[in-house]
Amino acid sequence: MPANREQVFQLLLLNLSLQVFDAIATYQGLRLGWKEANPILAAAFASLGIGPALLFFKVKACLLLILLYRLAAHPAVPPVLGLLAGAYGLFSFVPWMAKFATLLL
């Protein structure tokens, strides 16, 4: 069953929210002295600074997500947005939440 435009929009909002979460969590994590696991971002932080690098990479990611949404009629877009949300949930949200949970202990 093909996804309707509303479902694709909800996937877009989920992905955009995960990007914002990742940016905030990364910034706060670095302020706490934790290391960035992504070597590309770590290199960008070293050369551009944390704020500019995060802004550059997150704006780029959000613009690509919006581009995908604009192609919502294509049958591959809903599964791709779903996979991206799953990957960010698994590789960003869960690890950052686990790290921040250690502050409560």
Short mmCIF file of C-alpha atoms in Angstrom, two decimals:
data_model
loop_
_atom_site.label_atom_id
_atom_site.label_comp_id
_atom_site.label_asym_id
_atom_site.label_seq_id
_atom_site.Cartn_x
_atom_site.Cartn_y
_atom_site.Cartn_z
CA MET A 1 0.00 0.00 0.00
CA PRO A 2 1.56 3.33 -1.00
CA ALA A 3 2.02 5.96 1.67
CA ASN A 4 -0.10 9.06 1.45
CA ARG A 5 1.29 12.58 1.55
CA GLU A 6 0.40 12.98 5.24
CA GLN A 7 2.40 9.87 6.20
CA VAL A 8 5.38 11.12 4.21
CA PHE A 9 5.05 14.52 5.89
CA GLN A 10 5.08 12.83 9.31
CA LEU A 11 8.24 10.93 8.31
CA LEU A 12 9.78 14.24 7.23
CA LEU A 13 8.93 15.84 10.59
CA LEU A 14 10.35 12.84 12.45
CA ASN A 15 13.60 13.04 10.47
CA LEU A 16 13.89 16.81 10.92
CA SER A 17 13.29 16.38 14.66
CA LEU A 18 16.01 13.74 14.84
CA GLN A 19 18.42 16.10 13.06
CA VAL A 20 17.68 18.88 15.54
CA PHE A 21 18.02 16.46 18.46
CA ASP A 22 21.34 15.20 17.11
CA ALA A 23 22.69 18.73 16.71
CA ILE A 24 21.71 19.74 20.25
CA ALA A 25 22.88 16.47 21.78
CA THR A 26 26.20 16.63 19.92
CA TYR A 27 26.80 20.22 21.01
CA GLN A 28 25.91 19.49 24.64
CA GLY A 29 27.88 16.24 24.63
CA LEU A 30 30.98 18.00 23.36
CA ARG A 31 30.54 20.68 26.03
CA LEU A 32 30.57 17.88 28.60
CA GLY A 33 33.86 16.59 27.19
CA TRP A 34 32.51 13.62 25.25
CA LYS A 35 33.98 12.79 21.85
CA GLU A 36 32.23 12.82 18.48
CA ALA A 37 32.02 9.28 17.08
CA ASN A 38 31.69 10.38 13.44
CA PRO A 39 35.23 10.96 12.10
CA ILE A 40 33.99 13.25 9.32
CA LEU A 41 32.25 15.53 11.81
CA ALA A 42 35.21 15.38 14.19
CA ALA A 43 37.51 16.56 11.38
CA ALA A 44 35.05 19.32 10.47
CA PHE A 45 34.93 20.44 14.10
CA ALA A 46 38.72 20.71 14.11
CA SER A 47 38.85 22.82 10.95
CA LEU A 48 35.59 24.85 11.07
CA GLY A 49 34.71 24.90 14.75
CA ILE A 50 31.88 23.05 16.43
CA GLY A 51 29.06 25.53 15.82
CA PRO A 52 29.75 26.24 12.14
CA ALA A 53 30.39 22.58 11.34
CA LEU A 54 27.20 21.43 13.06
CA LEU A 55 25.20 24.15 11.35
CA PHE A 56 26.64 23.27 7.93
CA PHE A 57 26.07 19.52 8.23
CA LYS A 58 22.62 19.76 9.81
CA VAL A 59 21.31 22.36 7.35
CA LYS A 60 22.59 20.19 4.51
CA ALA A 61 20.89 17.11 5.96
CA CYS A 62 17.61 18.98 6.49
CA LEU A 63 17.65 20.37 2.96
CA LEU A 64 18.19 16.88 1.57
CA LEU A 65 15.28 15.59 3.66
CA ILE A 66 13.07 18.38 2.30
CA LEU A 67 14.17 17.48 -1.22
CA LEU A 68 13.16 13.88 -0.57
CA TYR A 69 9.79 15.09 0.70
CA ARG A 70 9.27 17.09 -2.48
CA LEU A 71 9.71 13.81 -4.35
CA ALA A 72 7.08 12.14 -2.13
CA ALA A 73 5.16 10.76 -5.10
CA HIS A 74 8.04 8.42 -5.87
CA PRO A 75 7.41 5.02 -4.26
CA ALA A 76 10.95 4.81 -2.85
CA VAL A 77 10.65 7.98 -0.76
CA PRO A 78 8.55 6.70 2.17
CA PRO A 79 10.77 3.66 2.81
CA VAL A 80 13.92 5.79 2.47
CA LEU A 81 12.60 8.33 4.99
CA GLY A 82 11.64 5.48 7.29
CA LEU A 83 15.08 3.89 7.02
CA LEU A 84 16.78 7.23 7.67
CA ALA A 85 14.66 7.78 10.77
CA GLY A 86 15.47 4.28 11.97
CA ALA A 87 19.17 4.77 11.38
CA TYR A 88 19.22 8.12 13.22
CA GLY A 89 17.18 6.63 16.03
CA LEU A 90 19.57 3.71 16.36
CA PHE A 91 22.89 5.49 15.80
CA SER A 92 22.16 8.91 17.30
CA PHE A 93 19.11 9.08 19.55
CA VAL A 94 19.72 5.85 21.47
CA PRO A 95 23.48 6.39 22.06
CA TRP A 96 23.06 10.03 23.09
CA MET A 97 20.16 9.22 25.42
CA ALA A 98 22.22 6.42 26.98
CA LYS A 99 25.13 8.83 27.54
CA PHE A 100 22.88 11.52 29.01
CA ALA A 101 21.20 8.92 31.24
CA THR A 102 24.58 8.28 32.88
CA LEU A 103 24.44 11.84 34.21
CA LEU A 104 21.39 10.86 36.26
CA LEU A 105 23.16 7.99 38.00
#
